[in-house]
Short mmCIF file of C-alpha atoms in Angstrom, two decimals:
data_model
loop_
_atom_site.label_atom_id
_atom_site.label_comp_id
_atom_site.label_asym_id
_atom_site.label_seq_id
_atom_site.Cartn_x
_atom_site.Cartn_y
_atom_site.Cartn_z
CA MET A 1 82.83 -0.38 53.36
CA SER A 2 81.65 -0.66 49.76
CA ILE A 3 81.07 -3.76 47.73
CA HIS A 4 83.61 -2.62 45.14
CA SER A 5 86.43 -2.27 47.68
CA GLY A 6 87.19 -5.98 47.62
CA GLU A 7 87.04 -6.30 51.40
CA LEU A 8 83.50 -7.62 51.37
CA THR A 9 84.17 -10.11 48.60
CA GLY A 10 87.27 -11.34 50.44
CA GLU A 11 85.28 -11.87 53.61
CA LEU A 12 82.53 -13.72 51.75
CA SER A 13 84.93 -16.01 49.92
CA GLY A 14 86.62 -16.83 53.23
CA GLU A 15 83.28 -17.69 54.83
CA LEU A 16 82.31 -19.85 51.85
CA ALA A 17 85.63 -21.70 52.02
CA ALA A 18 85.14 -22.36 55.73
CA PHE A 19 81.60 -23.59 55.10
CA SER A 20 82.66 -25.95 52.31
CA GLU A 21 85.43 -27.40 54.51
CA ALA A 22 82.88 -28.07 57.26
CA LEU A 23 80.67 -30.13 54.94
CA PRO A 24 81.24 -33.88 55.01
CA ALA A 25 82.64 -35.50 51.90
CA THR A 26 80.06 -37.44 49.90
CA SER A 27 80.54 -40.66 48.03
CA ARG A 28 78.94 -41.81 44.81
CA HIS A 29 76.62 -44.04 46.86
CA ASP A 30 75.22 -40.98 48.63
CA ASP A 31 74.65 -39.28 45.27
CA ARG A 32 72.76 -42.29 43.92
CA HIS A 33 70.69 -42.48 47.10
CA ALA A 34 69.83 -38.78 46.80
CA THR A 35 68.87 -39.26 43.15
CA THR A 36 66.63 -42.20 44.07
CA LEU A 37 64.95 -40.17 46.79
CA TRP A 38 64.44 -37.30 44.37
CA ARG A 39 62.85 -39.59 41.78
CA ARG A 40 60.51 -41.10 44.36
CA ALA A 41 59.46 -37.67 45.59
CA TRP A 42 58.91 -36.50 42.01
CA SER A 43 56.73 -39.51 41.14
CA ARG A 44 54.68 -38.99 44.33
CA ALA A 45 54.18 -35.34 43.43
CA LEU A 46 53.05 -36.27 39.91
CA ARG A 47 50.60 -38.84 41.24
CA ARG A 48 49.12 -36.29 43.62
CA SER A 49 48.88 -33.61 40.93
CA ARG A 50 46.84 -35.66 38.44
CA PRO A 51 43.47 -34.57 39.89
CA LEU A 52 44.72 -30.99 39.97
CA LEU A 53 45.78 -31.20 36.32
CA SER A 54 42.42 -32.61 35.25
CA GLU A 55 40.63 -29.81 37.12
CA ALA A 56 42.92 -27.24 35.51
CA GLY A 57 42.08 -28.68 32.09
CA ALA A 58 38.36 -28.43 32.80
CA LEU A 59 38.77 -24.88 34.05
CA PHE A 60 40.70 -23.95 30.92
CA ALA A 61 37.98 -25.48 28.73
CA LEU A 62 35.35 -23.37 30.48
CA ALA A 63 37.41 -20.18 30.59
CA THR A 64 38.48 -20.15 26.92
CA PRO A 65 35.10 -19.14 25.43
CA LEU A 66 34.66 -16.47 28.10
CA ALA A 67 38.11 -15.03 27.41
CA LEU A 68 37.46 -15.03 23.65
CA ALA A 69 34.12 -13.25 24.15
CA GLY A 70 35.89 -10.59 26.22
CA LEU A 71 38.53 -10.11 23.54
CA VAL A 72 35.90 -9.81 20.80
CA SER A 73 34.00 -7.24 22.85
CA MET A 74 37.18 -5.24 23.40
CA GLY A 75 37.96 -5.43 19.67
CA LEU A 76 34.52 -4.06 18.81
CA SER A 77 34.97 -1.19 21.26
CA ILE A 78 38.35 -0.32 19.77
CA THR A 79 36.89 -0.43 16.27
CA ASP A 80 34.08 1.92 17.34
CA VAL A 81 36.55 4.41 18.81
CA VAL A 82 38.74 4.32 15.70
CA MET A 83 35.76 4.83 13.38
CA MET A 84 34.48 7.75 15.47
CA GLY A 85 37.96 9.30 15.33
CA TRP A 86 37.95 9.15 11.54
CA LEU A 87 34.50 10.71 11.33
CA GLY A 88 35.43 13.69 13.48
CA PRO A 89 33.19 15.77 15.79
CA THR A 90 30.77 16.76 13.06
#
């Protein structure tokens, strides 16, 4: 059976229809409750991540000069190779 035959897609759509019928109907109250729970979880996650964000900022401040030094070194090496290529083997 291939995916393009339509048999597989028919079977999947039938299974999805059966699954959606098995789900209970939700009311607007349930949606608001879920939104409230999501907001509480998000605020807890943000409160817990503040120390992590401050550490990431400190790490970035320390890593930036090292990364720039590596890029400058690589740029000098590339310049040396280009200049030697222009000079030739003699």
